CSV table of C-alpha atoms in Angstrom, one decimal:
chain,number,residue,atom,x,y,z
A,1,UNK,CA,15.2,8.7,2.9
A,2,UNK,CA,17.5,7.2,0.3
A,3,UNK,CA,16.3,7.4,-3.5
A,4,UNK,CA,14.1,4.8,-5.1
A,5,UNK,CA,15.6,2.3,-7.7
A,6,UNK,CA,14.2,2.1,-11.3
A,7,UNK,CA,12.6,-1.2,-10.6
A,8,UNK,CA,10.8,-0.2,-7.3
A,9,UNK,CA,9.6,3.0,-9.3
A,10,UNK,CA,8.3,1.1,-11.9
A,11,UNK,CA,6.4,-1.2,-9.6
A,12,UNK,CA,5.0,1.7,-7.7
A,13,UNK,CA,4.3,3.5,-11.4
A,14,UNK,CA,2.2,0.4,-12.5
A,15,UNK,CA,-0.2,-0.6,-9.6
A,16,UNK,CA,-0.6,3.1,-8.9
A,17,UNK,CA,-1.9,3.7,-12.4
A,18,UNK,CA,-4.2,0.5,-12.2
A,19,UNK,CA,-5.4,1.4,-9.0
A,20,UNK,CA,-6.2,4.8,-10.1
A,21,UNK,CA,-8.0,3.5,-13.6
A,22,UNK,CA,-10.3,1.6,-11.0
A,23,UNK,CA,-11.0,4.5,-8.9
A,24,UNK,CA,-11.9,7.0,-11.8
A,25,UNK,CA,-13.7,4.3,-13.3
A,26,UNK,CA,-15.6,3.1,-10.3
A,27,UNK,CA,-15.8,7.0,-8.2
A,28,UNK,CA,-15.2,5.1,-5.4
A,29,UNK,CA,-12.4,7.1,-3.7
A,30,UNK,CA,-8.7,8.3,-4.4
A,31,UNK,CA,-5.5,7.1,-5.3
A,32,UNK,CA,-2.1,8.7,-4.2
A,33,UNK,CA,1.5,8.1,-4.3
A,34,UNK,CA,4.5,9.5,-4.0
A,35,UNK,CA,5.2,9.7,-0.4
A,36,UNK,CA,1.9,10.6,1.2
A,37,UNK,CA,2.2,11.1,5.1
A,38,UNK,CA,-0.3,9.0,7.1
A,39,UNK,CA,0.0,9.6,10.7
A,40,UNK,CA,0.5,6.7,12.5
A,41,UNK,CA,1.3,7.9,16.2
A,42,UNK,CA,0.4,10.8,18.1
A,43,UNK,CA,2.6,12.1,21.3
A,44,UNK,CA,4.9,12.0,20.0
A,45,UNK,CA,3.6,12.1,16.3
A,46,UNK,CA,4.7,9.7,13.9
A,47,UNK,CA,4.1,10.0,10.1
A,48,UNK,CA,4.9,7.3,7.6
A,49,UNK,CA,5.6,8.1,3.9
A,50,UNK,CA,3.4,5.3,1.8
A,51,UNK,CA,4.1,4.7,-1.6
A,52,UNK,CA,0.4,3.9,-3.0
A,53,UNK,CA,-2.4,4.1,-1.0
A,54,UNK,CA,-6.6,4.4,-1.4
A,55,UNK,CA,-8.7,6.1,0.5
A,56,UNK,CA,-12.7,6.0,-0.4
A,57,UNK,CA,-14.9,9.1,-0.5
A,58,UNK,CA,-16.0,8.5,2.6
A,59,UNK,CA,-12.7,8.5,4.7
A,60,UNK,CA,-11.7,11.3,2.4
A,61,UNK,CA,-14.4,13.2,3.4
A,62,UNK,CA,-12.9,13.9,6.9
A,63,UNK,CA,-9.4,15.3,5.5
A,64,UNK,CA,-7.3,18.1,4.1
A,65,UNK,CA,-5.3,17.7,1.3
A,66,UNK,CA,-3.0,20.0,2.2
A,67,UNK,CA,-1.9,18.1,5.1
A,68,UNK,CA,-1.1,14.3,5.9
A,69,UNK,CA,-3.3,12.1,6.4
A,70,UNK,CA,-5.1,12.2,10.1
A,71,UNK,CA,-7.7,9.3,8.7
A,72,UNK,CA,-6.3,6.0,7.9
A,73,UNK,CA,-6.8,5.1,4.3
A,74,UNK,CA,-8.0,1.6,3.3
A,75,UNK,CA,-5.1,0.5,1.7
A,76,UNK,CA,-1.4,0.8,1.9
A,77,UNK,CA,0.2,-0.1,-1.0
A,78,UNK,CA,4.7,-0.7,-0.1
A,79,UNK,CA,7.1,-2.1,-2.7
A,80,UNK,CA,10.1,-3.4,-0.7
A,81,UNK,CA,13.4,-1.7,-1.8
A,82,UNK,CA,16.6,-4.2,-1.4
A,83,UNK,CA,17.8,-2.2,2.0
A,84,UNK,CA,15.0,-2.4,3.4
A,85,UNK,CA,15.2,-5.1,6.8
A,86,UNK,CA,12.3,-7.1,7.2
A,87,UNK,CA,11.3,-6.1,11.0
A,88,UNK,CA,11.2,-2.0,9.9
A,89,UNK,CA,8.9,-3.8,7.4
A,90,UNK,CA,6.2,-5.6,9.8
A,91,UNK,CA,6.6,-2.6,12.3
A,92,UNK,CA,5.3,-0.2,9.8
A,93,UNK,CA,2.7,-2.6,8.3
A,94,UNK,CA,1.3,-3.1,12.2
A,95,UNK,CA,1.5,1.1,12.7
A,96,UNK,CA,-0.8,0.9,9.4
A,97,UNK,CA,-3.1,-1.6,10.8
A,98,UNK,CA,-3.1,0.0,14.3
A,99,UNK,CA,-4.7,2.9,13.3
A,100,UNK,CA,-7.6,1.6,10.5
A,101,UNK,CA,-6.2,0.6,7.8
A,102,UNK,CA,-7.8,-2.4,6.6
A,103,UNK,CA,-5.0,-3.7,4.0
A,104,UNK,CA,-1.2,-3.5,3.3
A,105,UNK,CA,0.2,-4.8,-0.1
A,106,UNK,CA,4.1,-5.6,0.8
A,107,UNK,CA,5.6,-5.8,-3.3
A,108,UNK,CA,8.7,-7.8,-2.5
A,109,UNK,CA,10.7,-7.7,-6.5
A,110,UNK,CA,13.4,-9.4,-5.4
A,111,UNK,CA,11.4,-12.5,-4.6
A,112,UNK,CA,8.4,-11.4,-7.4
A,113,UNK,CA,5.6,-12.0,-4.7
A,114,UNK,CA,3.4,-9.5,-2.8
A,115,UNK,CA,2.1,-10.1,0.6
A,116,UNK,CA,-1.6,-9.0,1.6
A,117,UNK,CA,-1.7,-8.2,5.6
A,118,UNK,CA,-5.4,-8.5,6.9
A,119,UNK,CA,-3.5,-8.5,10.3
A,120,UNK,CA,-0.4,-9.3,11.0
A,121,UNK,CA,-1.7,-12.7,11.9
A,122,UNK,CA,-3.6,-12.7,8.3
A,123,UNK,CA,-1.4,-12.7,5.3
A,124,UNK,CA,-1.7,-13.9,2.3
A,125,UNK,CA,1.4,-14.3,0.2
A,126,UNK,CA,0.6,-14.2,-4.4
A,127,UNK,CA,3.1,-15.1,-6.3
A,128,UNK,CA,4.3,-13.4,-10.0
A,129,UNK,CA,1.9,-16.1,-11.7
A,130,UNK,CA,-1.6,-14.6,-9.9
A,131,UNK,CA,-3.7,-12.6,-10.1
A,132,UNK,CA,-4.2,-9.9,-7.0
A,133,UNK,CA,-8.0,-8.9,-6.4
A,134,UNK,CA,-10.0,-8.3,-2.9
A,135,UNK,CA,-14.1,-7.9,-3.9
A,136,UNK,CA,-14.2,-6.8,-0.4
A,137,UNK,CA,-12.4,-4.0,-0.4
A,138,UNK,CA,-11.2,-3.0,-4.3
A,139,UNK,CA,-14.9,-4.7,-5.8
A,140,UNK,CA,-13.9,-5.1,-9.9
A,141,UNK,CA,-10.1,-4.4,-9.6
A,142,UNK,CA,-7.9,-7.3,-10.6
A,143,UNK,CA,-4.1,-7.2,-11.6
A,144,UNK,CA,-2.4,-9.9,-12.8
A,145,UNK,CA,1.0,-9.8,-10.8
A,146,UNK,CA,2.7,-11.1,-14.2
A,147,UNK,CA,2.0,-7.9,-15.9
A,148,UNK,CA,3.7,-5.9,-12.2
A,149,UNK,CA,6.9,-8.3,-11.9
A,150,UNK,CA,7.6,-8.1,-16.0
A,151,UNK,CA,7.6,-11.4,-16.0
């Protein structure tokens, strides 16, 4: 896998550290980056590298850490880097979906929006002006998308 720009890094640097002052704050599960394997196939296996993710306590419950991931966290988080080609992009969001996870954040810089896939039939696109929040899943985390775009 090729590098990551300073701007993707520092995307991935700045919801990862929100994410993981909500989950310290809240004990509601873990935050990881960096390249965390999530399997996403098996026969033949298939494991995707995520750049943020969280899993809750619960899900967590049923892994190793020193192996990928065999149970689908809740949410994915990707930041798009500018060679990226938008169909790898959905394929690997659906492999995420296919096997439990219930959201995927797609960070697109160039464009300063993030996309929220429910489904791949269900997404919701924010823009640098909003705020991104899900009660549902994240209940109490809020980042305004201003503060992640530098804008």
């Amino acid at each position: 896998m090729p590098l990551a720009k300073l701007r993707h890094g520092d995307i991935e640097a700045g919801v990862g550290a929100r994410l993981q002052v909500w989950a310290d704050d809240t004990g509601l599960g873990r935050v990881a980056g960096g390249g965390v394997g999530v399997y996403t196939r098996w026969n033949p296996d298939t494991v995707r590298a995520t750049d943020i993710l969280f899993i809750s306590n619960e899900r967590f419950a049923g892994c190793s850490e020193d192996d990928f991931l065999k149970v689908a966290p809740e949410l994915v988080v990707e930041v798009l880097s500018p060679d990226d080609r938008w169909e790898q992009v959905v394929k690997k969001v659906g492999e995420y979906l296919s096997v439990g996870v219930l959201r995927v954040w797609v960070f697109d810089p160039k464009k300063r929006r993030v996309l929220i896939y429910r489904s791949l039939e269900d997404v919701t696109e924010l823009g640098a002006g909003q705020i991104l929040a899900d009660e549902e899943l994240l209940p109490g985390f809020s980042l305004p998308l201003a503060v992640v775009f530098r804008v």
